[in-house]
PDB file of C-alpha atoms in Angstrom:
ATOM      1  CA  ASP V 163      14.040 -78.231  26.068  1.00  0.00           C
ATOM      2  CA  GLY V 164      10.262 -78.197  26.319  1.00  0.00           C
ATOM      3  CA  GLY V 165       8.202 -78.734  23.232  1.00  0.00           C
ATOM      4  CA  ILE V 166       6.387 -81.107  20.930  1.00  0.00           C
ATOM      5  CA  THR V 167       8.223 -83.835  19.073  1.00  0.00           C
ATOM      6  CA  GLN V 168       6.754 -85.462  16.003  1.00  0.00           C
ATOM      7  CA  SER V 169       8.212 -88.463  14.282  1.00  0.00           C
ATOM      8  CA  PRO V 170       9.007 -89.479  11.700  1.00  0.00           C
ATOM      9  CA  LYS V 171       9.530 -86.243   9.806  1.00  0.00           C
ATOM     10  CA  TYR V 172       9.200 -87.986   6.445  1.00  0.00           C
ATOM     11  CA  LEU V 173       7.326 -91.206   5.813  1.00  0.00           C
ATOM     12  CA  PHE V 174       6.459 -93.164   2.705  1.00  0.00           C
ATOM     13  CA  ARG V 175       3.617 -95.629   2.747  1.00  0.00           C
ATOM     14  CA  LYS V 176       2.347 -98.119   0.253  1.00  0.00           C
ATOM     15  CA  GLU V 177      -1.310 -98.041  -0.581  1.00  0.00           C
ATOM     16  CA  GLY V 178      -3.340-100.261   1.706  1.00  0.00           C
ATOM     17  CA  GLN V 179      -0.971 -99.962   4.642  1.00  0.00           C
ATOM     18  CA  ASN V 180      -1.669 -98.363   7.986  1.00  0.00           C
ATOM     19  CA  VAL V 181       0.901 -95.968   9.389  1.00  0.00           C
ATOM     20  CA  THR V 182       1.226 -94.357  12.815  1.00  0.00           C
ATOM     21  CA  LEU V 183       2.603 -90.865  13.401  1.00  0.00           C
ATOM     22  CA  SER V 184       4.040 -90.154  16.818  1.00  0.00           C
ATOM     23  CA  CYS V 185       3.462 -86.989  18.839  1.00  0.00           C
ATOM     24  CA  GLU V 186       5.042 -86.440  22.253  1.00  0.00           C
ATOM     25  CA  GLN V 187       4.945 -83.297  24.377  1.00  0.00           C
ATOM     26  CA  ASN V 188       6.709 -82.426  27.618  1.00  0.00           C
ATOM     27  CA  LEU V 189       4.827 -79.186  28.219  1.00  0.00           C
ATOM     28  CA  ASN V 190       2.361 -80.774  30.650  1.00  0.00           C
ATOM     29  CA  HIS V 191      -0.498 -79.673  28.387  1.00  0.00           C
ATOM     30  CA  ASP V 192      -3.867 -81.331  28.773  1.00  0.00           C
ATOM     31  CA  ALA V 193      -5.143 -80.728  25.247  1.00  0.00           C
ATOM     32  CA  MET V 194      -3.613 -82.164  22.094  1.00  0.00           C
ATOM     33  CA  TYR V 195      -4.632 -81.885  18.464  1.00  0.00           C
ATOM     34  CA  TRP V 196      -3.917 -83.317  15.041  1.00  0.00           C
ATOM     35  CA  TYR V 197      -4.237 -81.181  11.928  1.00  0.00           C
ATOM     36  CA  ARG V 198      -3.748 -82.026   8.281  1.00  0.00           C
ATOM     37  CA  GLN V 199      -2.464 -79.553   5.693  1.00  0.00           C
ATOM     38  CA  ASP V 200      -2.606 -80.085   1.932  1.00  0.00           C
ATOM     39  CA  PRO V 201      -0.573 -77.973  -0.517  1.00  0.00           C
ATOM     40  CA  GLY V 202      -1.961 -74.456  -0.742  1.00  0.00           C
ATOM     41  CA  GLN V 203      -4.513 -75.227   1.932  1.00  0.00           C
ATOM     42  CA  GLY V 204      -5.067 -74.279   5.530  1.00  0.00           C
ATOM     43  CA  LEU V 205      -5.006 -76.624   8.484  1.00  0.00           C
ATOM     44  CA  ARG V 206      -7.945 -78.966   8.996  1.00  0.00           C
ATOM     45  CA  LEU V 207      -8.677 -80.570  12.357  1.00  0.00           C
ATOM     46  CA  ILE V 208      -8.596 -84.375  12.391  1.00  0.00           C
ATOM     47  CA  TYR V 209      -8.905 -85.300  16.077  1.00  0.00           C
ATOM     48  CA  TYR V 210      -8.452 -83.620  19.414  1.00  0.00           C
ATOM     49  CA  SER V 211      -8.127 -84.734  23.003  1.00  0.00           C
ATOM     50  CA  GLN V 212      -8.834 -82.654  26.070  1.00  0.00           C
ATOM     51  CA  ILE V 213      -7.739 -85.208  28.639  1.00  0.00           C
ATOM     52  CA  VAL V 214      -6.170 -88.635  28.957  1.00  0.00           C
ATOM     53  CA  ASN V 215      -8.342 -91.504  27.719  1.00  0.00           C
ATOM     54  CA  ASP V 216     -10.692 -89.152  25.905  1.00  0.00           C
ATOM     55  CA  PHE V 217     -10.684 -87.831  22.350  1.00  0.00           C
ATOM     56  CA  GLN V 218     -13.130 -86.353  19.868  1.00  0.00           C
ATOM     57  CA  LYS V 219     -13.453 -86.292  16.099  1.00  0.00           C
ATOM     58  CA  GLY V 220     -12.606 -83.111  14.275  1.00  0.00           C
ATOM     59  CA  ASP V 221     -13.789 -82.048  10.852  1.00  0.00           C
ATOM     60  CA  ILE V 222     -12.048 -84.753   8.820  1.00  0.00           C
ATOM     61  CA  ALA V 223     -11.718 -87.799  11.092  1.00  0.00           C
ATOM     62  CA  GLU V 224     -12.702 -90.454   8.547  1.00  0.00           C
ATOM     63  CA  GLY V 225      -9.852 -92.851   7.850  1.00  0.00           C
ATOM     64  CA  TYR V 226      -7.915 -91.840  10.959  1.00  0.00           C
ATOM     65  CA  SER V 227      -7.694 -93.116  14.520  1.00  0.00           C
ATOM     66  CA  VAL V 228      -6.010 -91.873  17.686  1.00  0.00           C
ATOM     67  CA  SER V 229      -5.347 -92.897  21.257  1.00  0.00           C
ATOM     68  CA  ARG V 230      -4.542 -90.946  24.400  1.00  0.00           C
ATOM     69  CA  GLU V 231      -3.251 -93.400  26.951  1.00  0.00           C
ATOM     70  CA  LYS V 232      -0.743 -90.955  28.409  1.00  0.00           C
ATOM     71  CA  LYS V 233      -0.872 -87.213  28.847  1.00  0.00           C
ATOM     72  CA  GLU V 234       2.357 -86.790  26.928  1.00  0.00           C
ATOM     73  CA  SER V 235       1.450 -88.863  23.894  1.00  0.00           C
ATOM     74  CA  PHE V 236      -1.183 -88.578  21.165  1.00  0.00           C
ATOM     75  CA  PRO V 237      -0.339 -90.885  18.239  1.00  0.00           C
ATOM     76  CA  LEU V 238      -2.282 -90.700  14.980  1.00  0.00           C
ATOM     77  CA  THR V 239      -2.876 -93.755  12.800  1.00  0.00           C
ATOM     78  CA  VAL V 240      -3.597 -93.183   9.147  1.00  0.00           C
ATOM     79  CA  THR V 241      -5.543 -96.235   8.066  1.00  0.00           C
ATOM     80  CA  SER V 242      -5.990 -97.763   4.636  1.00  0.00           C
ATOM     81  CA  ALA V 243      -9.515 -96.329   4.681  1.00  0.00           C
ATOM     82  CA  GLN V 244      -8.105 -92.829   4.223  1.00  0.00           C
ATOM     83  CA  LYS V 245      -8.452 -92.314   0.488  1.00  0.00           C
ATOM     84  CA  ASN V 246      -5.963 -89.496   0.018  1.00  0.00           C
ATOM     85  CA  PRO V 247      -3.477 -89.580   2.887  1.00  0.00           C
ATOM     86  CA  THR V 248      -0.574 -87.764   1.257  1.00  0.00           C
ATOM     87  CA  ALA V 249      -0.274 -84.549   3.290  1.00  0.00           C
ATOM     88  CA  PHE V 250       1.604 -82.618   5.959  1.00  0.00           C
ATOM     89  CA  TYR V 251       0.432 -83.632   9.451  1.00  0.00           C
ATOM     90  CA  LEU V 252       0.784 -81.268  12.388  1.00  0.00           C
ATOM     91  CA  CYS V 253       0.388 -82.106  16.044  1.00  0.00           C
ATOM     92  CA  ALA V 254      -0.333 -79.347  18.556  1.00  0.00           C
ATOM     93  CA  SER V 255      -0.929 -78.981  22.259  1.00  0.00           C
ATOM     94  CA  SER V 256      -2.343 -76.307  24.497  1.00  0.00           C
ATOM     95  CA  THR V 257      -3.275 -75.421  28.026  1.00  0.00           C
ATOM     96  CA  PRO V 258      -6.935 -75.749  28.971  1.00  0.00           C
ATOM     97  CA  GLY V 259      -9.373 -73.172  27.732  1.00  0.00           C
ATOM     98  CA  LEU V 260      -7.665 -72.929  24.374  1.00  0.00           C
ATOM     99  CA  PRO V 261      -7.138 -70.982  22.587  1.00  0.00           C
ATOM    100  CA  SER V 262      -5.793 -67.756  23.707  1.00  0.00           C
ATOM    101  CA  GLY V 263      -3.350 -68.017  20.881  1.00  0.00           C
ATOM    102  CA  ASN V 264      -0.234 -67.765  22.914  1.00  0.00           C
ATOM    103  CA  THR V 265      -0.756 -71.145  24.504  1.00  0.00           C
ATOM    104  CA  ILE V 266      -0.887 -73.389  21.454  1.00  0.00           C
ATOM    105  CA  TYR V 267       2.299 -75.055  20.325  1.00  0.00           C
ATOM    106  CA  PHE V 268       2.895 -76.982  17.119  1.00  0.00           C
ATOM    107  CA  GLY V 269       5.311 -79.782  16.421  1.00  0.00           C
ATOM    108  CA  GLU V 270       7.512 -79.561  13.348  1.00  0.00           C
ATOM    109  CA  GLY V 271       5.178 -81.765  11.363  1.00  0.00           C
ATOM    110  CA  SER V 272       5.333 -85.090   9.554  1.00  0.00           C
ATOM    111  CA  TRP V 273       5.263 -85.433   5.784  1.00  0.00           C
ATOM    112  CA  LEU V 274       3.401 -88.536   4.656  1.00  0.00           C
ATOM    113  CA  THR V 275       3.575 -89.679   1.057  1.00  0.00           C
ATOM    114  CA  VAL V 276       1.685 -92.645  -0.347  1.00  0.00           C
ATOM    115  CA  VAL V 277       3.554 -94.426  -3.113  1.00  0.00           C
TER     116      VAL V 277
ATOM    117  CA  ARG R 212     -18.728 -71.381   1.991  1.00  0.00           C
ATOM    118  CA  LYS R 213     -15.610 -71.966   4.068  1.00  0.00           C
ATOM    119  CA  GLU R 214     -15.774 -70.880   7.660  1.00  0.00           C
ATOM    120  CA  VAL R 215     -12.606 -68.815   7.355  1.00  0.00           C
ATOM    121  CA  GLU R 216     -11.626 -67.360   3.990  1.00  0.00           C
ATOM    122  CA  GLN R 217      -8.494 -65.642   2.772  1.00  0.00           C
ATOM    123  CA  ASP R 218      -7.195 -64.475  -0.580  1.00  0.00           C
ATOM    124  CA  PRO R 219      -4.551 -67.117  -1.399  1.00  0.00           C
ATOM    125  CA  GLY R 220      -2.351 -64.648  -3.244  1.00  0.00           C
ATOM    126  CA  PRO R 221       0.454 -64.661  -4.022  1.00  0.00           C
ATOM    127  CA  PHE R 222       1.141 -61.086  -3.093  1.00  0.00           C
ATOM    128  CA  ASN R 223       4.355 -59.996  -4.809  1.00  0.00           C
ATOM    129  CA  VAL R 224       5.594 -56.729  -3.333  1.00  0.00           C
ATOM    130  CA  PRO R 225       8.913 -54.834  -3.418  1.00  0.00           C
ATOM    131  CA  GLU R 226      10.965 -54.328  -0.300  1.00  0.00           C
ATOM    132  CA  GLY R 227       9.714 -51.403   1.725  1.00  0.00           C
ATOM    133  CA  ALA R 228       6.137 -51.696   0.511  1.00  0.00           C
ATOM    134  CA  THR R 229       3.086 -51.803   2.731  1.00  0.00           C
ATOM    135  CA  VAL R 230       0.862 -54.812   2.258  1.00  0.00           C
ATOM    136  CA  ALA R 231      -2.507 -55.693   3.771  1.00  0.00           C
ATOM    137  CA  PHE R 232      -4.241 -59.033   4.126  1.00  0.00           C
ATOM    138  CA  ASN R 233      -7.888 -59.593   4.913  1.00  0.00           C
ATOM    139  CA  CYS R 234      -9.625 -62.602   6.327  1.00  0.00           C
ATOM    140  CA  THR R 235     -13.371 -63.135   6.662  1.00  0.00           C
ATOM    141  CA  TYR R 236     -15.137 -65.534   8.997  1.00  0.00           C
ATOM    142  CA  SER R 237     -18.694 -66.807   8.796  1.00  0.00           C
ATOM    143  CA  ASN R 238     -19.470 -67.790  12.374  1.00  0.00           C
ATOM    144  CA  SER R 239     -20.597 -64.723  14.276  1.00  0.00           C
ATOM    145  CA  ALA R 240     -20.032 -66.620  17.530  1.00  0.00           C
ATOM    146  CA  SER R 241     -16.287 -66.780  16.890  1.00  0.00           C
ATOM    147  CA  GLN R 242     -14.504 -65.505  19.938  1.00  0.00           C
ATOM    148  CA  SER R 243     -10.792 -65.135  19.388  1.00  0.00           C
ATOM    149  CA  PHE R 244      -8.742 -64.235  16.354  1.00  0.00           C
ATOM    150  CA  PHE R 245      -5.119 -64.731  15.391  1.00  0.00           C
ATOM    151  CA  TRP R 246      -2.568 -64.366  12.655  1.00  0.00           C
ATOM    152  CA  TYR R 247       0.012 -67.112  12.185  1.00  0.00           C
ATOM    153  CA  ARG R 248       3.078 -67.115   9.999  1.00  0.00           C
ATOM    154  CA  GLN R 249       4.119 -70.291   8.215  1.00  0.00           C
ATOM    155  CA  ASP R 250       7.403 -70.681   6.392  1.00  0.00           C
ATOM    156  CA  CYS R 251       7.719 -73.175   3.582  1.00  0.00           C
ATOM    157  CA  ARG R 252       7.496 -76.752   4.850  1.00  0.00           C
ATOM    158  CA  LYS R 253       7.457 -75.606   8.484  1.00  0.00           C
ATOM    159  CA  GLU R 254       4.909 -75.480  11.249  1.00  0.00           C
ATOM    160  CA  PRO R 255       2.785 -72.333  11.823  1.00  0.00           C
ATOM    161  CA  LYS R 256       3.983 -69.911  14.457  1.00  0.00           C
ATOM    162  CA  LEU R 257       1.844 -67.348  16.199  1.00  0.00           C
ATOM    163  CA  LEU R 258       2.437 -63.866  14.836  1.00  0.00           C
ATOM    164  CA  MET R 259      -0.128 -61.964  16.862  1.00  0.00           C
ATOM    165  CA  SER R 260      -3.534 -62.089  18.449  1.00  0.00           C
ATOM    166  CA  VAL R 261      -6.179 -59.716  17.152  1.00  0.00           C
ATOM    167  CA  TYR R 262      -8.218 -57.542  19.488  1.00  0.00           C
ATOM    168  CA  SER R 263     -11.261 -55.396  18.846  1.00  0.00           C
ATOM    169  CA  SER R 264      -9.302 -52.287  19.699  1.00  0.00           C
ATOM    170  CA  GLY R 265      -6.599 -53.197  17.200  1.00  0.00           C
ATOM    171  CA  ASN R 266      -3.058 -53.996  18.139  1.00  0.00           C
ATOM    172  CA  GLU R 267       0.377 -53.248  16.824  1.00  0.00           C
ATOM    173  CA  ASP R 268       3.689 -55.017  17.101  1.00  0.00           C
ATOM    174  CA  GLY R 269       6.466 -53.158  15.376  1.00  0.00           C
ATOM    175  CA  ARG R 270       5.762 -53.150  11.656  1.00  0.00           C
ATOM    176  CA  PHE R 271       2.681 -55.340  12.059  1.00  0.00           C
ATOM    177  CA  THR R 272      -0.821 -54.073  12.808  1.00  0.00           C
ATOM    178  CA  ALA R 273      -3.887 -56.268  13.265  1.00  0.00           C
ATOM    179  CA  GLN R 274      -7.493 -55.132  13.246  1.00  0.00           C
ATOM    180  CA  LEU R 275     -10.805 -56.834  13.965  1.00  0.00           C
ATOM    181  CA  ASN R 276     -14.172 -55.749  12.581  1.00  0.00           C
ATOM    182  CA  ARG R 277     -16.855 -57.810  14.290  1.00  0.00           C
ATOM    183  CA  ALA R 278     -19.737 -56.117  12.500  1.00  0.00           C
ATOM    184  CA  SER R 279     -18.368 -57.100   9.094  1.00  0.00           C
ATOM    185  CA  GLN R 280     -16.752 -60.285  10.395  1.00  0.00           C
ATOM    186  CA  TYR R 281     -13.263 -59.771   9.107  1.00  0.00           C
ATOM    187  CA  ILE R 282      -9.773 -59.380  10.443  1.00  0.00           C
ATOM    188  CA  SER R 283      -6.842 -57.700   8.776  1.00  0.00           C
ATOM    189  CA  LEU R 284      -3.074 -57.684   8.963  1.00  0.00           C
ATOM    190  CA  LEU R 285      -0.997 -54.753   7.792  1.00  0.00           C
ATOM    191  CA  ILE R 286       2.738 -55.088   7.253  1.00  0.00           C
ATOM    192  CA  ARG R 287       4.691 -51.873   6.816  1.00  0.00           C
ATOM    193  CA  ASP R 288       8.171 -51.508   5.353  1.00  0.00           C
ATOM    194  CA  SER R 289       8.218 -55.097   4.057  1.00  0.00           C
ATOM    195  CA  LYS R 290      11.450 -57.039   4.441  1.00  0.00           C
ATOM    196  CA  LEU R 291      12.669 -59.985   2.416  1.00  0.00           C
ATOM    197  CA  SER R 292      12.372 -62.030   5.594  1.00  0.00           C
ATOM    198  CA  ASP R 293       8.625 -61.352   5.702  1.00  0.00           C
ATOM    199  CA  SER R 294       8.155 -63.728   2.766  1.00  0.00           C
ATOM    200  CA  ALA R 295       5.956 -66.518   4.069  1.00  0.00           C
ATOM    201  CA  THR R 296       2.364 -67.693   4.183  1.00  0.00           C
ATOM    202  CA  TYR R 297       0.125 -65.833   6.604  1.00  0.00           C
ATOM    203  CA  LEU R 298      -2.730 -67.810   8.094  1.00  0.00           C
ATOM    204  CA  CYS R 299      -5.645 -66.337   9.955  1.00  0.00           C
ATOM    205  CA  ALA R 300      -7.344 -68.417  12.614  1.00  0.00           C
ATOM    206  CA  VAL R 301     -10.519 -68.048  14.632  1.00  0.00           C
ATOM    207  CA  THR R 302     -11.989 -70.030  17.466  1.00  0.00           C
ATOM    208  CA  ARG R 303     -15.335 -71.697  17.628  1.00  0.00           C
ATOM    209  CA  SER R 304     -16.966 -73.979  20.124  1.00  0.00           C
ATOM    210  CA  TYR R 305     -16.736 -77.613  19.160  1.00  0.00           C
ATOM    211  CA  GLY R 306     -19.078 -79.955  20.945  1.00  0.00           C
ATOM    212  CA  GLY R 307     -18.640 -78.491  24.386  1.00  0.00           C
ATOM    213  CA  ALA R 308     -16.951 -75.779  26.327  1.00  0.00           C
ATOM    214  CA  THR R 309     -13.666 -76.044  24.524  1.00  0.00           C
ATOM    215  CA  ASN R 310     -12.926 -73.790  21.610  1.00  0.00           C
ATOM    216  CA  LYS R 311     -10.995 -74.924  18.577  1.00  0.00           C
ATOM    217  CA  LEU R 312      -8.777 -73.066  16.191  1.00  0.00           C
ATOM    218  CA  ILE R 313     -10.114 -72.985  12.636  1.00  0.00           C
ATOM    219  CA  PHE R 314      -7.612 -71.875  10.015  1.00  0.00           C
ATOM    220  CA  GLY R 315      -7.934 -70.080   6.729  1.00  0.00           C
ATOM    221  CA  THR R 316      -6.072 -71.369   3.681  1.00  0.00           C
ATOM    222  CA  GLY R 317      -3.347 -68.772   4.052  1.00  0.00           C
ATOM    223  CA  THR R 318      -2.054 -65.913   1.930  1.00  0.00           C
ATOM    224  CA  LEU R 319       1.360 -66.231   0.327  1.00  0.00           C
ATOM    225  CA  LEU R 320       3.565 -63.142   0.512  1.00  0.00           C
ATOM    226  CA  ALA R 321       6.669 -62.819  -1.625  1.00  0.00           C
ATOM    227  CA  VAL R 322       8.787 -59.742  -0.958  1.00  0.00           C
ATOM    228  CA  GLN R 323      11.049 -58.925  -3.904  1.00  0.00           C
ATOM    229  CA  PRO R 324      14.456 -57.215  -3.640  1.00  0.00           C
TER     230      PRO R 324
END
């Protein structure tokens, strides 16, 4: 089945550790995105990538890093510099010229908890 | 001021009620508008796009008012299964030709039996 796969679904991290969230899509989409959602909050854009080997900072990129070495993959690393990383992380992808709304797809999300 | 604002709710309504949500946006250059539904601990899913002429999908009606910079969602004959968080989203240009989806904080709807 086509779609976006995020892993792991649940992750616990000790303070001071980096952690990488995986996002893979088989929809042949050029654009990929990472959003963060805090309880009772909307989605905030962390990073986005329009094409392989290129990515741009979103509204809250500090403390995060990404790579886009393959079209299908857009992993997000939450570094120790991120002061409050506990959140729900959502990966999305879309066809070019986003968004028309019906061409953006979300993964099921990853829950990160810092302990 | 947030770029996209919604009343967080919760909206507690009985089954069969009609409920309306509003969402305001601050960037007059915003181009496209959407309503998403998000169930608890799940990813958002597109409910409907919003057009200037208004659009309807069954019990759901969406409206756009560009002059006042707000969009609305009307749900008629509420069902228990409508209980969820409803997020509005608008696009804006972000450092180039590509538009990005900016989300509101969402409005929680709880339909009571």
